PDB file of C-alpha atoms in Angstrom:
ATOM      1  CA  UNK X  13     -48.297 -44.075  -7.953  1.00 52.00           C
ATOM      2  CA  UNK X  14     -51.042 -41.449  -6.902  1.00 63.00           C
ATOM      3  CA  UNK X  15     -50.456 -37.873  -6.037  1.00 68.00           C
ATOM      4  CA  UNK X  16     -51.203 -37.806  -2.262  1.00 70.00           C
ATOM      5  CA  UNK X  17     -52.084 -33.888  -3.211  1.00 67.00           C
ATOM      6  CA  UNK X  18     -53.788 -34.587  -6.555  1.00 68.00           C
ATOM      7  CA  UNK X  19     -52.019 -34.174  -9.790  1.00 70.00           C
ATOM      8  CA  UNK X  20     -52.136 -29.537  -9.850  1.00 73.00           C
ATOM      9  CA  UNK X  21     -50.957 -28.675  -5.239  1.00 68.00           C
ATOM     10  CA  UNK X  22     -50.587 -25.452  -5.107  1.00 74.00           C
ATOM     11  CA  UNK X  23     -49.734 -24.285  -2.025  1.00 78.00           C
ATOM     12  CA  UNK X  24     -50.990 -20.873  -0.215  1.00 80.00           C
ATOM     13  CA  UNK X  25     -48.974 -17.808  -0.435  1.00 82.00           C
ATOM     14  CA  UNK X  26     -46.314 -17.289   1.808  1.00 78.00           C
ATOM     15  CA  UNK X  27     -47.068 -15.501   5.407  1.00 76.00           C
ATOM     16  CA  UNK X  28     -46.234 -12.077   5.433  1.00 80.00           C
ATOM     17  CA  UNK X  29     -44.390 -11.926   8.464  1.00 81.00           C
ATOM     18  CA  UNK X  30     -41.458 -13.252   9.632  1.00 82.00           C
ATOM     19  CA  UNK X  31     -41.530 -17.158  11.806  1.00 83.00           C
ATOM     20  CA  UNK X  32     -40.284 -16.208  15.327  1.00 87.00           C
ATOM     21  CA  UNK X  33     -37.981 -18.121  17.114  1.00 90.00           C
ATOM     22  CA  UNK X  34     -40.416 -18.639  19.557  1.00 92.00           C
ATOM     23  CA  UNK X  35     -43.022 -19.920  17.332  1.00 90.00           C
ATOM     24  CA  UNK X  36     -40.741 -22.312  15.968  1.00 90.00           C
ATOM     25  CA  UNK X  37     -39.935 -23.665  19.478  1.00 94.00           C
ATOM     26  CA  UNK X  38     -43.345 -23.565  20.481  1.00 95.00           C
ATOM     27  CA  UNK X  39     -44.326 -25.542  17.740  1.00 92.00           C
ATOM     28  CA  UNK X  40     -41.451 -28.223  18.610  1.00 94.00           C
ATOM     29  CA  UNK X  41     -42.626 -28.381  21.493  1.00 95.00           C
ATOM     30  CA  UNK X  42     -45.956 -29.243  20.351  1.00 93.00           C
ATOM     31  CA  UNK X  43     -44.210 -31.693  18.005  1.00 91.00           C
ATOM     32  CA  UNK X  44     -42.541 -33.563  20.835  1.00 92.00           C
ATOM     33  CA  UNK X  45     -45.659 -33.416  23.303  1.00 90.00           C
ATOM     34  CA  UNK X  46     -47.480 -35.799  20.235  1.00 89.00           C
ATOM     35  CA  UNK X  47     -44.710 -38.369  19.408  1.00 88.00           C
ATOM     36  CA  UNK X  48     -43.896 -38.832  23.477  1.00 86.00           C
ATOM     37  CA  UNK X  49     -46.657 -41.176  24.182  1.00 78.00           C
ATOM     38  CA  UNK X  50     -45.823 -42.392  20.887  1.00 78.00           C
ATOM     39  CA  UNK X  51     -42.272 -43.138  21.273  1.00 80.00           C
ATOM     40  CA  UNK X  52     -42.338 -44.160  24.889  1.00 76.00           C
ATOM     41  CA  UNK X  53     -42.120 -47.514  25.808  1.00 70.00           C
ATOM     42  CA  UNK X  54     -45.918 -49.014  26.162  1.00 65.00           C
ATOM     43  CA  UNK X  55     -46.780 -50.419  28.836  1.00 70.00           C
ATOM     44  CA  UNK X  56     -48.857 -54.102  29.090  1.00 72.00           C
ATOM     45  CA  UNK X  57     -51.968 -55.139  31.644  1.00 73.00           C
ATOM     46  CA  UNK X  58     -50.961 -58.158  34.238  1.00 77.00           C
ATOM     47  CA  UNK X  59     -52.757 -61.234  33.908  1.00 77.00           C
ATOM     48  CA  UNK X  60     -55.272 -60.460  35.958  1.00 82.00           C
ATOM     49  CA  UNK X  61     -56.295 -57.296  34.844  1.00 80.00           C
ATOM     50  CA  UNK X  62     -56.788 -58.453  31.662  1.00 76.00           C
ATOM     51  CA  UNK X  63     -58.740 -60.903  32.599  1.00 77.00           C
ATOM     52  CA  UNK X  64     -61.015 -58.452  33.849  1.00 80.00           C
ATOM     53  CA  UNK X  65     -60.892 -56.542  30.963  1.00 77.00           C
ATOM     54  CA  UNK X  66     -62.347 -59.455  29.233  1.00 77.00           C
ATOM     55  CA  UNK X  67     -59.280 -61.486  27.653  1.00 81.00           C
ATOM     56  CA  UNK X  68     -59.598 -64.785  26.104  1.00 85.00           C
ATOM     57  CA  UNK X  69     -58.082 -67.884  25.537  1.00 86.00           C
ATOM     58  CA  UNK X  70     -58.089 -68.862  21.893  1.00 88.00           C
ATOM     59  CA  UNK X  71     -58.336 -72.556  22.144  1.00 91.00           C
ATOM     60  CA  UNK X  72     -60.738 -72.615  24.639  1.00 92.00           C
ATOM     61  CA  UNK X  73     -63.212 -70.232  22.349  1.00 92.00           C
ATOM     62  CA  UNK X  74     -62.220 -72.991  19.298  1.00 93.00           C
ATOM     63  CA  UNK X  75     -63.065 -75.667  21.467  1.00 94.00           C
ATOM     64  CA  UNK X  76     -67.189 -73.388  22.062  1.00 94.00           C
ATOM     65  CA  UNK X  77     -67.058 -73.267  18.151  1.00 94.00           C
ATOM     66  CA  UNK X  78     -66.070 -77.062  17.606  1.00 93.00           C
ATOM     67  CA  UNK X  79     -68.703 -77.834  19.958  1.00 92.00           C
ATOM     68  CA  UNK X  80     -71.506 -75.428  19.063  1.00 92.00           C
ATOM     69  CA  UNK X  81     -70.890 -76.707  15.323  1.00 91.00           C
ATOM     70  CA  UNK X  82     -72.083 -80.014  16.516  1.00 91.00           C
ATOM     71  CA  UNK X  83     -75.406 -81.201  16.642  1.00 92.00           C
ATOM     72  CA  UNK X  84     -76.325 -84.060  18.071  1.00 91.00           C
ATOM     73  CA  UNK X  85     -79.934 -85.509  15.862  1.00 90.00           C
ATOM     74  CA  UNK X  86     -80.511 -88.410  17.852  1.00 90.00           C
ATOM     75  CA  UNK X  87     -78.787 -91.329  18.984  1.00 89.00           C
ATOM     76  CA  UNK X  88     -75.147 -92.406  17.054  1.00 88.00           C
ATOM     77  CA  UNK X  89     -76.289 -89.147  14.953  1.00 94.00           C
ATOM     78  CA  UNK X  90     -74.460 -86.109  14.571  1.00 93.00           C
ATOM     79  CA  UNK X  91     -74.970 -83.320  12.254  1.00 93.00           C
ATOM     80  CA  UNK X  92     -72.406 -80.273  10.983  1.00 93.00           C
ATOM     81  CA  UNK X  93     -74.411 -77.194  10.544  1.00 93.00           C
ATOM     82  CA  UNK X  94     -71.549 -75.830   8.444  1.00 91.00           C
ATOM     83  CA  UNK X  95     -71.992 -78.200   5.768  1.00 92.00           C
ATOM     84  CA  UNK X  96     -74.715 -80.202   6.264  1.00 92.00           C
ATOM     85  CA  UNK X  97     -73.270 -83.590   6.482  1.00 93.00           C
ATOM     86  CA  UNK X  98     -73.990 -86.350   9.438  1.00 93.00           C
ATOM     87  CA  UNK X  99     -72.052 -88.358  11.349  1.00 93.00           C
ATOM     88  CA  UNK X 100     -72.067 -90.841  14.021  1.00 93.00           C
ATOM     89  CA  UNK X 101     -69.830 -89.707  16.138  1.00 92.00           C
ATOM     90  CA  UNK X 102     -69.146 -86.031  17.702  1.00 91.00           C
ATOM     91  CA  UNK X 103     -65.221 -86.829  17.193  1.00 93.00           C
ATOM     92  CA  UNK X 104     -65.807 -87.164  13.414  1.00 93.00           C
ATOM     93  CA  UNK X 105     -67.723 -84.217  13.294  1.00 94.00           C
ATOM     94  CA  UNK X 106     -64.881 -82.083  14.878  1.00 93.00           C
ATOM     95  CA  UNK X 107     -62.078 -83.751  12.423  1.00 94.00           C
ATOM     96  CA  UNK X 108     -64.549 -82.612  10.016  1.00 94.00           C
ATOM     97  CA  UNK X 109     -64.445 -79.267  10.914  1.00 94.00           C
ATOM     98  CA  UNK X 110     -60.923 -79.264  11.510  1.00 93.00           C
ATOM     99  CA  UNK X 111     -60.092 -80.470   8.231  1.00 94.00           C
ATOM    100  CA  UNK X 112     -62.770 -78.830   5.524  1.00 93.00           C
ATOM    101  CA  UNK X 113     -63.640 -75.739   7.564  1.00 93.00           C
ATOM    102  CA  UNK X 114     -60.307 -74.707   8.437  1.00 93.00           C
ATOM    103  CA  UNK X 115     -60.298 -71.091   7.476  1.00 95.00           C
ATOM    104  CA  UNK X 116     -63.517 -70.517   9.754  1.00 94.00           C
ATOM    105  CA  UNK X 117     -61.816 -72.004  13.436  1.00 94.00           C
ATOM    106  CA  UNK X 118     -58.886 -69.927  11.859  1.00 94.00           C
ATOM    107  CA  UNK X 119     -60.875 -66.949  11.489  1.00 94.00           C
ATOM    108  CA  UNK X 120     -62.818 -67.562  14.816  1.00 93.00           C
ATOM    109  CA  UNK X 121     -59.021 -67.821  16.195  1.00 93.00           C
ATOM    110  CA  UNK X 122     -58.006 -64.593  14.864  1.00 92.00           C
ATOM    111  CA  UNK X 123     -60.817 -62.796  15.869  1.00 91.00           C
ATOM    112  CA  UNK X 124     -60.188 -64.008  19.829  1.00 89.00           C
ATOM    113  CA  UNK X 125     -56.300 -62.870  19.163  1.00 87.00           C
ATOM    114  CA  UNK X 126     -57.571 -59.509  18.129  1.00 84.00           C
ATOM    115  CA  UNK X 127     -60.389 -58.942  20.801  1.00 80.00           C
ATOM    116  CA  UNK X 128     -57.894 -60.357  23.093  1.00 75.00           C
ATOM    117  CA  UNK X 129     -54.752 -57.986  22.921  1.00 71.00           C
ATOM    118  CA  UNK X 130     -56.188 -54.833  21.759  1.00 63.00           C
ATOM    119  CA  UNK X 131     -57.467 -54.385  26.137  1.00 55.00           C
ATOM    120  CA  UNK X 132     -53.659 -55.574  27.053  1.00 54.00           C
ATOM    121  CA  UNK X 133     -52.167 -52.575  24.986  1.00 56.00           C
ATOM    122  CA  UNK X 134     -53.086 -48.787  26.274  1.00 52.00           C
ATOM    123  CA  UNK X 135     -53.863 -46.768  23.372  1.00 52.00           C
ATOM    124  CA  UNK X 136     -51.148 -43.832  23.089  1.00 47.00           C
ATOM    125  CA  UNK X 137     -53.163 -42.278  20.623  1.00 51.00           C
ATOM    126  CA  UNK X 138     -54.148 -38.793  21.531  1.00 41.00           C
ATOM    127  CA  UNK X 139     -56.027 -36.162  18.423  1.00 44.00           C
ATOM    128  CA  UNK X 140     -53.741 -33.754  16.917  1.00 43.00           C
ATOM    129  CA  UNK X 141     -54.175 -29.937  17.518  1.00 44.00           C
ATOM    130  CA  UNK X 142     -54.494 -27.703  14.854  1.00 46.00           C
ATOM    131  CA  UNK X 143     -52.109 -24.272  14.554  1.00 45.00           C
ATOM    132  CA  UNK X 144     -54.089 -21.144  13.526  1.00 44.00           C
ATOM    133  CA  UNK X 145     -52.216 -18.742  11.844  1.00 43.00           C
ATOM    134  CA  UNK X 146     -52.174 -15.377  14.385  1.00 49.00           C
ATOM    135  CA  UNK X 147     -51.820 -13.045  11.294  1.00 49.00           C
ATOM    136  CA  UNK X 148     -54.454 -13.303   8.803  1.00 48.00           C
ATOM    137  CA  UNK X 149     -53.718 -13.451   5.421  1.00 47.00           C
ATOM    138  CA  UNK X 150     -54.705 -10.842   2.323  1.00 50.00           C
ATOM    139  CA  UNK X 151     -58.392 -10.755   2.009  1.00 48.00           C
ATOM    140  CA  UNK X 152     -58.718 -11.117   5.571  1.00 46.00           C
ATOM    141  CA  UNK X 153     -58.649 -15.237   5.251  1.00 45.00           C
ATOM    142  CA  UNK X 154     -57.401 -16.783   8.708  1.00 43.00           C
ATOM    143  CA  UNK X 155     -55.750 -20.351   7.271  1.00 43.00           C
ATOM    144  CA  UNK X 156     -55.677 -23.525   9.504  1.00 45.00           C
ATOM    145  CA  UNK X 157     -52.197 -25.137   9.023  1.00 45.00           C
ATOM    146  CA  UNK X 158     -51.730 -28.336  10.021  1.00 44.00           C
ATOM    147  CA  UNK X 159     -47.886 -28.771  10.182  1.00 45.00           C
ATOM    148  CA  UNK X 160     -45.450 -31.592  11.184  1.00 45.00           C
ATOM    149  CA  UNK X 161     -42.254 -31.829  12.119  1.00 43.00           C
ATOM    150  CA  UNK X 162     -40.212 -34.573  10.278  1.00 44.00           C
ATOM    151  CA  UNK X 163     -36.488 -34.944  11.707  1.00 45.00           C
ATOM    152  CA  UNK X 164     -36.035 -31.232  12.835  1.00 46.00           C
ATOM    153  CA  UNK X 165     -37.669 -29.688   9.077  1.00 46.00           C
ATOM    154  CA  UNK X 166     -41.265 -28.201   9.080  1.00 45.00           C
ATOM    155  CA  UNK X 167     -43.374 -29.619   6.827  1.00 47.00           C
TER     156      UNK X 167
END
């Protein structure tokens, strides 16, 4: 398994002064403030705001791809771009497509599940802020720490 740090981490040296209290709270605080919107429930859209938003039914948008995917060449003639093969009916062309091009009315199905639910979900996603060390280290180096909190420990 790789080395998330590469195979040699070595980490900077230790801060000369002492953590404070209060910069341990603070940075709790800061800790809780991200993982809120992440731990809260999340709220869904209604129906009809959705709707506005631009959501889909999936069959409906397989039934526009069953249809577009058949081409009518003249009379009792019928034609499946995907393959290439005539027909003489439109029904045989959609069993057609049904049956050998399966994976792409899946895949167009998919892709209206995914369009569709990612307006119904609000993102809780917000960036993280950085914590800038106020002393600066030997050599006059200010260091950008990026720390997390996992189950009350400071990593």
């Amino acid at each position: 398994m790789p080395h998330r740090c590469g195979l040699i981490h070595v980490r900077g040296p230790l801060p000369v002064a002492k953590i404070t209290a209060a910069e341990v709270s603070e940075h709790q605080k800061m800790c809780e403030e991200r993982l809120s919107p992440l731990l809260s429930p999340s709220e869904t859209l209604s129906e009809e705001e959705a709707a506005r938003l631009g959501k889909k039914d999936p069959e409906q948008e397989v039934e526009k791809f069953l249809s577009a995917n058949a081409q009518e060449l003249s009379k009792d003639k019928w034609l499946c771009p995907l393959s290439g093969k005539k027909f003489k009916a439109p029904e045989f062309v959609r069993k057609h497509i049904l049956n050998k091009h399966a994976e792409k009315v899946a895949a167009v199905r998919q892709e209206v599940i995914l369009s569709t639910e990612r307006p119904t979900q609000p993102c809780p996603c917000q960036p993280a802020p950085s914590c800038v060390l106020p002393d600066p280290l030997p050599g006059g180096v200010q260091s950008v720490l990026h720390l997390h909190c996992h189950h009350g420990v400071f990593i």
